XYZ file of C-alpha atoms in Angstrom:
395
model
C -17.116 -8.452 -8.211
C -18.703 -10.232 -5.352
C -15.724 -10.275 -3.136
C -15.504 -8.315 0.000
C -13.000 -5.554 0.089
C -10.781 -5.049 3.117
C -12.259 -3.011 5.689
C -15.614 -2.846 3.830
C -18.850 -4.186 5.112
C -20.603 -7.096 3.091
C -23.029 -5.411 0.547
C -25.176 -8.417 -0.071
C -26.031 -11.977 1.072
C -23.365 -13.622 -1.184
C -20.535 -11.393 0.459
C -21.994 -12.106 3.949
C -21.727 -15.778 3.205
C -17.940 -15.288 1.989
C -17.078 -13.488 4.954
C -18.533 -15.999 7.422
C -16.809 -18.761 5.529
C -13.427 -16.823 5.778
C -13.803 -16.543 9.544
C -15.297 -19.962 10.106
C -12.648 -21.941 8.352
C -10.318 -21.395 11.390
C -12.905 -23.235 13.430
C -11.474 -26.421 12.044
C -8.953 -26.392 14.812
C -11.771 -27.163 17.295
C -11.723 -30.716 16.021
C -9.989 -31.675 19.328
C -12.606 -30.579 21.441
C -15.235 -32.263 19.093
C -13.203 -35.532 19.127
C -13.194 -35.409 22.958
C -16.882 -34.951 22.931
C -17.509 -37.892 20.562
C -14.720 -40.248 21.855
C -13.549 -39.075 25.271
C -15.744 -41.431 27.318
C -17.704 -38.780 29.071
C -21.061 -39.318 30.436
C -24.194 -38.212 28.659
C -24.838 -35.319 30.721
C -21.231 -34.137 30.439
C -21.546 -34.432 26.643
C -24.696 -32.430 26.497
C -23.098 -29.696 28.546
C -19.996 -29.757 26.563
C -21.728 -29.306 23.262
C -23.754 -26.374 24.624
C -20.549 -24.823 26.100
C -18.756 -25.274 22.713
C -21.767 -23.726 20.902
C -21.840 -20.884 23.135
C -18.064 -20.269 22.840
C -18.402 -20.441 19.043
C -21.226 -18.168 18.823
C -19.511 -15.538 21.155
C -16.404 -15.790 19.273
C -18.210 -15.249 15.830
C -20.126 -12.295 17.318
C -16.982 -10.646 18.662
C -14.737 -11.143 15.508
C -17.443 -10.357 12.877
C -18.262 -7.189 14.571
C -14.700 -6.066 15.188
C -14.045 -2.403 14.258
C -17.631 -1.284 14.262
C -17.255 1.226 16.820
C -18.122 -0.697 20.003
C -16.583 0.768 23.209
C -13.478 -0.953 24.627
C -15.194 -1.792 27.782
C -17.837 -3.818 25.815
C -15.254 -5.491 23.914
C -13.161 -6.317 26.904
C -16.134 -7.766 28.637
C -16.652 -10.084 25.541
C -13.104 -11.345 25.713
C -13.404 -11.881 29.409
C -16.583 -13.932 28.766
C -14.761 -16.089 26.026
C -11.688 -16.501 28.484
C -14.086 -17.610 31.198
C -15.740 -20.077 28.971
C -12.219 -21.608 28.024
C -11.112 -21.852 31.501
C -14.395 -23.588 32.794
C -14.408 -26.036 29.653
C -10.673 -26.861 30.096
C -10.734 -27.524 33.654
C -13.865 -29.605 33.596
C -13.390 -31.540 30.249
C -9.567 -31.876 29.906
C -6.572 -30.672 28.041
C -8.061 -31.049 24.539
C -10.144 -27.814 25.413
C -6.905 -25.815 25.958
C -7.061 -24.842 22.355
C -9.917 -22.424 23.164
C -7.405 -19.966 24.536
C -5.777 -19.554 20.946
C -9.112 -18.375 19.879
C -9.437 -15.971 22.691
C -5.936 -14.515 21.972
C -6.972 -14.144 18.255
C -10.255 -12.448 19.085
C -8.232 -9.963 21.406
C -5.977 -9.163 18.442
C -8.818 -8.682 16.147
C -11.413 -6.632 18.297
C -9.191 -4.551 20.548
C -6.945 -1.618 19.592
C -3.251 -2.317 19.807
C -2.695 -0.443 22.964
C -4.961 -2.718 24.926
C -4.394 -5.854 22.678
C -0.752 -5.944 23.413
C -1.353 -6.533 27.134
C -4.249 -8.715 26.687
C -2.912 -11.353 24.346
C 0.120 -12.060 26.870
C -2.448 -12.033 29.624
C -4.473 -14.589 27.599
C -1.256 -16.680 27.050
C -0.369 -16.709 30.890
C -4.002 -17.733 31.562
C -3.428 -20.665 29.081
C -0.083 -21.600 30.700
C -1.837 -21.525 34.197
C -4.553 -23.765 32.882
C -2.223 -26.131 31.321
C -0.236 -26.730 34.610
C -3.483 -27.429 36.364
C -5.306 -29.717 33.842
C -3.828 -33.324 33.789
C -1.451 -33.831 30.911
C -1.905 -30.151 29.901
C 1.799 -29.364 29.848
C 2.237 -31.674 26.835
C -0.010 -29.377 24.823
C 1.352 -26.220 26.163
C 4.416 -25.754 23.661
C 1.955 -26.605 20.727
C -0.656 -23.992 21.861
C 1.317 -21.172 23.536
C 3.116 -20.060 20.315
C 0.131 -20.082 18.074
C -1.860 -17.874 20.590
C 0.969 -15.384 20.691
C 1.682 -15.299 17.006
C -2.171 -15.326 16.139
C -2.970 -12.929 18.450
C -0.436 -10.366 17.308
C -0.949 -11.128 13.703
C -4.477 -10.111 14.096
C -3.441 -6.753 15.606
C -1.447 -6.136 12.351
C -4.591 -7.215 10.270
C -6.701 -4.952 12.300
C -4.492 -2.112 11.652
C -4.204 -2.830 8.025
C -8.070 -2.919 7.813
C -8.381 0.522 9.652
C -5.828 1.998 7.108
C -7.733 0.715 4.162
C -10.904 2.000 5.599
C -9.423 5.510 6.110
C -7.844 5.398 2.583
C -11.282 4.533 1.147
C -12.944 7.294 3.070
C -10.107 9.556 1.983
C -10.798 8.846 -1.632
C -14.351 9.345 -1.330
C -13.571 12.730 0.217
C -11.271 13.679 -2.588
C -13.843 12.628 -5.083
C -16.603 14.843 -3.405
C -14.016 17.782 -3.294
C -13.188 17.432 -6.856
C -17.030 17.340 -7.832
C -17.472 20.540 -5.566
C -14.411 22.233 -7.366
C -15.748 21.358 -10.745
C -19.207 22.730 -9.915
C -17.520 26.028 -8.541
C -15.479 26.276 -11.754
C -18.564 25.960 -14.019
C -20.405 28.303 -11.887
C -17.650 30.843 -12.177
C -17.366 30.248 -15.953
C -21.112 30.675 -16.553
C -21.513 33.673 -14.376
C -18.448 35.359 -16.250
C -19.333 34.273 -19.689
C -23.070 35.009 -19.584
C -22.871 38.241 -17.608
C -20.490 39.832 -20.166
C -22.485 38.428 -23.221
C -25.897 39.298 -21.884
C -24.803 42.671 -20.904
C -23.499 43.206 -24.544
C -26.722 41.916 -26.034
C -28.961 44.131 -23.888
C -26.814 47.245 -24.905
C -27.040 46.411 -28.525
C -30.716 45.628 -28.309
C -31.521 49.079 -26.865
C -29.103 50.721 -29.480
C -31.106 48.733 -32.305
C -34.461 49.892 -30.720
C -33.247 53.584 -30.806
C -31.801 53.505 -34.362
C -34.806 51.531 -35.903
C -37.113 54.305 -36.774
C -34.483 56.631 -38.416
C -31.598 54.482 -39.222
C -32.691 50.842 -40.081
C -29.474 50.107 -41.630
C -27.529 50.837 -38.506
C -30.162 48.915 -36.448
C -29.713 45.865 -38.657
C -25.998 46.065 -37.976
C -26.569 46.116 -34.344
C -29.081 43.081 -34.763
C -26.189 41.321 -36.653
C -23.854 41.990 -33.944
C -26.438 40.659 -31.380
C -26.448 37.469 -33.281
C -22.718 37.086 -33.461
C -22.524 37.816 -29.719
C -25.099 35.295 -28.935
C -23.584 32.607 -31.069
C -20.190 33.257 -29.448
C -21.805 32.984 -26.048
C -23.252 29.664 -27.072
C -19.788 28.333 -27.923
C -18.220 29.751 -24.858
C -20.874 28.091 -22.731
C -20.285 24.775 -24.402
C -16.483 25.060 -24.002
C -16.943 26.059 -20.208
C -19.049 22.985 -19.652
C -16.345 20.830 -21.411
C -13.828 22.456 -19.276
C -11.887 23.871 -22.279
C -12.658 27.512 -21.754
C -9.392 29.442 -21.499
C -9.895 33.020 -22.414
C -6.699 35.220 -23.874
C -5.979 38.869 -22.828
C -5.824 39.865 -26.514
C -9.376 38.473 -27.138
C -10.666 40.029 -24.051
C -9.306 43.489 -24.891
C -10.904 43.463 -28.195
C -14.063 42.311 -26.512
C -13.827 44.964 -23.859
C -13.372 47.681 -26.503
C -16.700 46.475 -28.486
C -18.669 46.338 -25.022
C -17.383 49.903 -23.711
C -17.939 51.491 -27.171
C -21.527 49.929 -27.392
C -22.227 51.427 -23.928
C -21.154 54.819 -24.934
C -18.162 54.748 -22.650
C -14.724 56.050 -23.954
C -12.213 53.248 -23.752
C -8.410 53.738 -23.332
C -6.917 50.201 -23.695
C -3.310 49.012 -24.306
C -2.684 48.181 -27.940
C -0.320 45.269 -27.829
C 0.366 43.703 -24.457
C 3.702 41.933 -23.816
C 2.760 38.593 -22.791
C 6.369 37.065 -23.029
C 6.942 34.520 -20.155
C 3.312 34.857 -18.669
C 1.938 31.310 -17.702
C -1.093 30.148 -19.320
C -2.802 30.137 -15.857
C -1.807 33.827 -15.148
C -3.047 34.937 -18.606
C -6.239 33.049 -18.068
C -6.977 34.607 -14.570
C -6.231 38.034 -15.722
C -8.455 37.686 -18.913
C -11.239 36.617 -16.591
C -10.554 39.714 -14.381
C -10.688 42.171 -17.431
C -13.923 40.453 -18.586
C -15.643 40.807 -15.020
C -14.255 44.378 -14.664
C -15.471 45.599 -17.970
C -18.950 43.943 -17.543
C -19.337 45.712 -14.000
C -18.404 49.036 -15.588
C -20.941 48.543 -18.505
C -23.743 47.326 -16.220
C -23.311 49.320 -12.955
C -20.950 52.297 -13.375
C -22.699 54.932 -15.207
C -19.078 55.912 -16.323
C -18.093 57.968 -19.119
C -14.505 56.796 -19.250
C -12.798 53.395 -18.687
C -8.939 52.980 -18.669
C -7.264 49.705 -18.762
C -3.568 49.296 -17.946
C -1.444 46.177 -18.195
C 2.179 46.461 -16.733
C 4.939 44.310 -15.274
C 6.032 45.040 -11.877
C 8.943 43.636 -10.028
C 7.938 43.002 -6.262
C 9.530 41.239 -3.372
C 7.611 38.058 -4.583
C 8.900 38.251 -7.960
C 7.867 39.545 -11.327
C 4.006 40.273 -11.602
C 1.674 41.197 -14.506
C -0.551 43.759 -13.335
C -4.012 44.554 -14.688
C -5.628 47.688 -13.725
C -9.153 48.664 -14.703
C -10.361 52.233 -13.590
C -13.653 54.125 -14.397
C -14.911 57.496 -13.476
C -18.378 56.387 -12.612
C -20.437 56.284 -9.418
C -23.133 53.851 -10.388
C -24.694 50.921 -8.552
C -23.168 48.486 -5.955
C -20.136 46.445 -6.949
C -18.952 45.024 -3.716
C -15.433 43.886 -3.726
C -13.203 41.510 -1.604
C -13.264 43.947 0.986
C -16.882 44.636 1.028
C -18.666 47.698 -0.521
C -21.774 49.581 -0.902
C -23.391 46.449 -2.161
C -23.381 44.840 1.132
C -20.453 42.580 0.649
C -18.383 40.866 -2.180
C -20.230 40.276 -5.503
C -20.292 36.747 -6.906
C -18.136 37.855 -9.851
C -15.306 39.489 -7.824
C -15.509 36.420 -5.418
C -14.968 34.081 -8.323
C -12.054 36.379 -9.578
C -10.359 36.338 -6.136
C -10.525 32.367 -6.165
C -9.134 32.339 -9.727
C -6.287 34.484 -9.168
C -5.516 32.732 -5.868
C -5.251 29.486 -7.796
C -2.830 31.270 -10.162
C -0.850 32.644 -7.236
C -2.051 36.104 -7.905
C -4.110 38.721 -5.876
C -7.080 40.994 -6.522
C -7.946 44.437 -5.054
C -11.122 46.177 -5.816
C -12.772 49.329 -4.298
C -13.603 52.939 -4.684
C -11.036 55.265 -6.193
C -10.720 58.783 -6.111
C -12.817 59.330 -9.242
C -14.716 56.202 -9.478
C -14.029 52.450 -9.112
C -10.492 50.692 -9.434
C -9.868 46.903 -9.893
C -6.331 45.560 -9.871
C -5.488 42.063 -10.453
C -1.927 40.632 -10.253
C -0.598 37.296 -11.489
C 2.955 35.870 -11.519
C 5.284 35.879 -14.455
C 7.469 32.891 -15.004
C 10.140 33.965 -17.162
C 11.713 37.580 -17.242
C 12.845 38.767 -20.735
C 16.330 40.418 -20.329
C 15.204 43.667 -21.975
C 12.158 44.169 -19.787
C 12.281 46.930 -16.963
C 10.665 46.931 -13.664
C 7.947 49.071 -12.497
C 7.467 50.697 -9.162
């Protein structure tokens, strides 16, 4: 497409030519002054000065209209309109009534180049100046009716066009901003997914590699089983990463509970997990957010806690905000830094918990994480859409 979008500057020479032709086509109404110079019976000196004055008027008009809306200060634009009005007055008073048509261009330039709060006064002022000049120029009153209405109509029409161009430009900029925000959000989503996926999988691979190394001298069969598990985990990690990049990665709580049992057992941590969670009425977004929370919490327990026991609870609780599904992960460790949303020994929130906070916020939930009496406690809550009739409420 080589056409120029409304409110958009020309991008190449062809578009510049199209814009100049669109603006210049209206100069056809200057035929009256041109005829006057050719057949008006003026002396040669007057004709030469007339052509110079007309050329200067057209140049100034083009400059003002083409650059309309490019951020010039109102004082500069008002000064340019005043120059056009002065040229129109001088040419009309010296060369005759045919030159009164220049005031129409002054009114149109006022509407195109000035904001409406100024143009609404400038256009009537130019029309009044046209009326005064027509009363002074011999025979000018005969042209007044045919020029006054086009000056008012053209001027105010251009104010509407200017506002339409401004609105179109703002919409185009808004669309560009939305596109940038969407791209940033996608990058954040991918970063969160990769962090959660790889952190969990690589931690499990590291643990099983250490187990295989310890078992290898005396128990090669058990070491081989650990190596087979490592292969399975790495293959699944590859599948998960591909799914995350494609945007289809939506973990499920049942799968994450099973994965948590494997990871905790491999780390030598006693796992207390719910057997079969009740997920009736739980929206997909809430389940996905809680599944990510479980994965991140278990990964932190395995990597940082030095815990001997980890307890996972999944309960429904009725609150003032409605029914919530609450996931609580508690360990008895006192290991390395695991900063939470409120800060912690690690000097601030970790990337994983920050990502979880964002996920749960998007799902309408909340996250709490910090030191508990005997270790570390993470509580994630997400809303439940439907409430089964036989489900009781928690505290």
